[in-house]
Amino acid sequence: MRTAWIVLGTSLLGCGGGGGGGGGGNCPAFATIVDGRFARTGTTLTWTLEVEELPPELPFDRDGIPSFVLEYGWTVEIDADGDGTEDLEVSAMHFKTDAPPRTAPPLSVLQVNLWTVDGAVSSITGSADATIAGNTFTFTVEESEDPALAGVTAPSQSVYATFHQVGPSITDQCRDRYSPP
């Protein structure tokens, strides 16, 4: 279900400016990408995803959002083998649950993982760490989490994306994307 909602969100409604302040888009500041960067130190891979503004707390499991759909996502799509298709994904995301609505710091609720992507199907393949400083998510993954990470060496192998389910309808969502120059 995760992939289906993301794919539909991408095709139905764009947002933000993808690295330029959201010019005319409909995404909130926490889902509008300002910048994305990649660094590799030995076997440690690090990505930073900066958004316009990230409040210290967000509302989760909001009333009116359908259960078990992606409510929030901050993601790095990784082309590990350089063939132009996404092979891996490191992300911090939350799927709406049947829990009562609550407001909380993002990382106390978000699920952070490394995913293997095979077309429209994704599965958790390993662990990832995430931290937040101001408006910036920092994802860190050790190369040992997936053999394909050995091929990730250049910033051009990463695309940064956000997702937000704004309301109850399939069209009430936004997604921003940013590819580094």
GROMACS .gro file of C-alpha atoms in nm:
model
  181
    1MET     CA    1   0.000   0.000   0.000
    2ARG     CA    2   0.290   0.237   0.078
    3THR     CA    3   0.418   0.244  -0.278
    4ALA     CA    4   0.073   0.277  -0.434
    5TRP     CA    5  -0.003   0.591  -0.234
    6ILE     CA    6   0.334   0.746  -0.309
    7VAL     CA    7   0.304   0.674  -0.681
    8LEU     CA    8  -0.050   0.813  -0.692
    9GLY     CA    9   0.059   1.118  -0.495
   10THR     CA   10   0.336   1.185  -0.739
   11SER     CA   11   0.113   1.166  -1.043
   12LEU     CA   12  -0.186   1.350  -0.900
   13LEU     CA   13  -0.048   1.648  -0.721
   14GLY     CA   14   0.293   1.809  -0.711
   15CYS     CA   15   0.399   2.067  -0.464
   16GLY     CA   16   0.675   2.288  -0.349
   17GLY     CA   17   0.953   2.404  -0.566
   18GLY     CA   18   1.196   2.117  -0.539
   19GLY     CA   19   1.485   2.311  -0.397
   20GLY     CA   20   1.368   2.663  -0.436
   21GLY     CA   21   1.124   2.766  -0.171
   22GLY     CA   22   0.799   2.615  -0.291
   23GLY     CA   23   0.724   2.876  -0.556
   24GLY     CA   24   0.348   2.859  -0.598
   25GLY     CA   25   0.321   2.502  -0.468
   26ASN     CA   26   0.074   2.376  -0.215
   27CYS     CA   27   0.302   2.188   0.024
   28PRO     CA   28   0.353   2.312   0.377
   29ALA     CA   29   0.701   2.435   0.463
   30PHE     CA   30   0.792   2.105   0.636
   31ALA     CA   31   0.739   1.925   0.304
   32THR     CA   32   0.903   2.181   0.073
   33ILE     CA   33   1.264   2.088  -0.004
   34VAL     CA   34   1.534   2.353   0.006
   35ASP     CA   35   1.842   2.136  -0.044
   36GLY     CA   36   1.977   1.782  -0.040
   37ARG     CA   37   2.337   1.667  -0.004
   38PHE     CA   38   2.529   1.340  -0.001
   39ALA     CA   39   2.861   1.252   0.163
   40ARG     CA   40   3.053   0.931   0.205
   41THR     CA   41   3.324   0.873   0.464
   42GLY     CA   42   3.469   0.526   0.432
   43THR     CA   43   3.175   0.289   0.469
   44THR     CA   44   2.937   0.548   0.618
   45LEU     CA   45   2.688   0.714   0.382
   46THR     CA   46   2.518   1.037   0.490
   47TRP     CA   47   2.239   1.234   0.327
   48THR     CA   48   2.096   1.565   0.446
   49LEU     CA   49   1.750   1.678   0.339
   50GLU     CA   50   1.669   2.041   0.424
   51VAL     CA   51   1.311   2.171   0.419
   52GLU     CA   52   1.188   2.530   0.446
   53GLU     CA   53   1.070   2.499   0.805
   54LEU     CA   54   1.027   2.205   1.040
   55PRO     CA   55   0.833   2.265   1.360
   56PRO     CA   56   0.952   2.086   1.675
   57GLU     CA   57   0.625   1.888   1.677
   58LEU     CA   58   0.378   1.770   1.410
   59PRO     CA   59   0.024   1.631   1.435
   60PHE     CA   60   0.012   1.256   1.377
   61ASP     CA   61  -0.277   1.016   1.315
   62ARG     CA   62  -0.497   1.313   1.230
   63ASP     CA   63  -0.875   1.277   1.215
   64GLY     CA   64  -1.003   1.236   0.862
   65ILE     CA   65  -0.686   1.077   0.722
   66PRO     CA   66  -0.757   0.718   0.613
   67SER     CA   67  -0.593   0.454   0.833
   68PHE     CA   68  -0.285   0.269   0.712
   69VAL     CA   69  -0.187   0.518   0.441
   70LEU     CA   70   0.133   0.718   0.433
   71GLU     CA   71   0.077   1.038   0.632
   72TYR     CA   72   0.431   1.186   0.623
   73GLY     CA   73   0.753   1.096   0.444
   74TRP     CA   74   1.102   1.241   0.404
   75THR     CA   75   1.300   1.021   0.167
   76VAL     CA   76   1.621   0.979  -0.030
   77GLU     CA   77   1.573   0.769  -0.345
   78ILE     CA   78   1.902   0.600  -0.434
   79ASP     CA   79   2.017   0.477  -0.775
   80ALA     CA   80   2.287   0.243  -0.642
   81ASP     CA   81   2.395   0.096  -0.976
   82GLY     CA   82   2.375   0.418  -1.181
   83ASP     CA   83   2.122   0.284  -1.433
   84GLY     CA   84   1.870   0.566  -1.381
   85THR     CA   85   1.624   0.370  -1.165
   86GLU     CA   86   1.572   0.371  -0.790
   87ASP     CA   87   1.724   0.066  -0.618
   88LEU     CA   88   1.722   0.171  -0.253
   89GLU     CA   89   1.550   0.428  -0.037
   90VAL     CA   90   1.635   0.565   0.305
   91SER     CA   91   1.339   0.730   0.470
   92ALA     CA   92   1.166   0.862   0.778
   93MET     CA   93   0.792   0.809   0.741
   94HIS     CA   94   0.469   0.754   0.925
   95PHE     CA   95   0.165   0.555   0.820
   96LYS     CA   96  -0.162   0.668   0.977
   97THR     CA   97  -0.271   0.428   1.249
   98ASP     CA   98  -0.594   0.387   1.442
   99ALA     CA   99  -0.430   0.559   1.741
  100PRO     CA  100  -0.586   0.878   1.874
  101PRO     CA  101  -0.457   1.199   1.713
  102ARG     CA  102  -0.147   1.334   1.884
  103THR     CA  103   0.121   1.597   1.845
  104ALA     CA  104   0.479   1.484   1.892
  105PRO     CA  105   0.840   1.548   1.786
  106PRO     CA  106   0.879   1.390   1.440
  107LEU     CA  107   1.152   1.139   1.523
  108SER     CA  108   0.956   1.005   1.821
  109VAL     CA  109   0.692   0.876   1.576
  110LEU     CA  110   0.859   0.833   1.235
  111GLN     CA  111   0.979   0.492   1.116
  112VAL     CA  112   1.338   0.518   0.984
  113ASN     CA  113   1.457   0.240   0.753
  114LEU     CA  114   1.656   0.143   0.448
  115TRP     CA  115   1.432  -0.005   0.178
  116THR     CA  116   1.506  -0.216  -0.130
  117VAL     CA  117   1.299  -0.096  -0.425
  118ASP     CA  118   1.203  -0.325  -0.711
  119GLY     CA  119   0.966  -0.136  -0.939
  120ALA     CA  120   0.642  -0.074  -0.751
  121VAL     CA  121   0.740  -0.305  -0.463
  122SER     CA  122   0.952  -0.203  -0.164
  123SER     CA  123   1.071  -0.397   0.139
  124ILE     CA  124   1.277  -0.308   0.443
  125THR     CA  125   1.633  -0.423   0.383
  126GLY     CA  126   1.825  -0.263   0.666
  127SER     CA  127   1.858  -0.006   0.938
  128ALA     CA  128   1.919   0.364   0.907
  129ASP     CA  129   1.966   0.642   1.158
  130ALA     CA  130   1.805   0.984   1.137
  131THR     CA  131   1.854   1.304   1.328
  132ILE     CA  132   1.696   1.646   1.295
  133ALA     CA  133   1.877   1.976   1.348
  134GLY     CA  134   1.664   2.280   1.276
  135ASN     CA  135   1.508   2.224   0.933
  136THR     CA  136   1.742   1.943   0.828
  137PHE     CA  137   1.704   1.568   0.840
  138THR     CA  138   2.034   1.377   0.841
  139PHE     CA  139   2.019   1.011   0.740
  140THR     CA  140   2.315   0.784   0.810
  141VAL     CA  141   2.354   0.430   0.681
  142GLU     CA  142   2.645   0.190   0.706
  143GLU     CA  143   2.744   0.023   0.379
  144SER     CA  144   2.707  -0.318   0.549
  145GLU     CA  145   2.326  -0.270   0.563
  146ASP     CA  146   2.293  -0.361   0.194
  147PRO     CA  147   2.556  -0.480  -0.059
  148ALA     CA  148   2.426  -0.234  -0.321
  149LEU     CA  149   2.539   0.060  -0.104
  150ALA     CA  150   2.899  -0.011  -0.211
  151GLY     CA  151   2.810   0.142  -0.550
  152VAL     CA  152   2.679   0.469  -0.404
  153THR     CA  153   2.960   0.722  -0.443
  154ALA     CA  154   2.819   1.034  -0.614
  155PRO     CA  155   2.561   1.300  -0.523
  156SER     CA  156   2.389   1.243  -0.859
  157GLN     CA  157   2.278   0.897  -0.740
  158SER     CA  158   2.033   1.052  -0.491
  159VAL     CA  159   1.696   1.219  -0.536
  160TYR     CA  160   1.532   1.380  -0.233
  161ALA     CA  161   1.156   1.360  -0.182
  162THR     CA  162   0.886   1.453   0.066
  163PHE     CA  163   0.529   1.336   0.099
  164HIS     CA  164   0.238   1.471   0.301
  165GLN     CA  165  -0.122   1.344   0.312
  166VAL     CA  166  -0.297   1.678   0.351
  167GLY     CA  167  -0.655   1.552   0.380
  168PRO     CA  168  -0.884   1.252   0.343
  169SER     CA  169  -0.907   1.232  -0.036
  170ILE     CA  170  -0.649   1.063  -0.260
  171THR     CA  171  -0.597   1.404  -0.422
  172ASP     CA  172  -0.535   1.576  -0.086
  173GLN     CA  173  -0.164   1.509  -0.086
  174CYS     CA  174   0.158   1.664  -0.198
  175ARG     CA  175   0.508   1.551  -0.283
  176ASP     CA  176   0.818   1.755  -0.349
  177ARG     CA  177   1.132   1.629  -0.525
  178TYR     CA  178   1.482   1.763  -0.556
  179SER     CA  179   1.775   1.639  -0.763
  180PRO     CA  180   2.110   1.798  -0.682
  181PRO     CA  181   2.275   1.991  -0.963
   0.00000   0.00000   0.00000
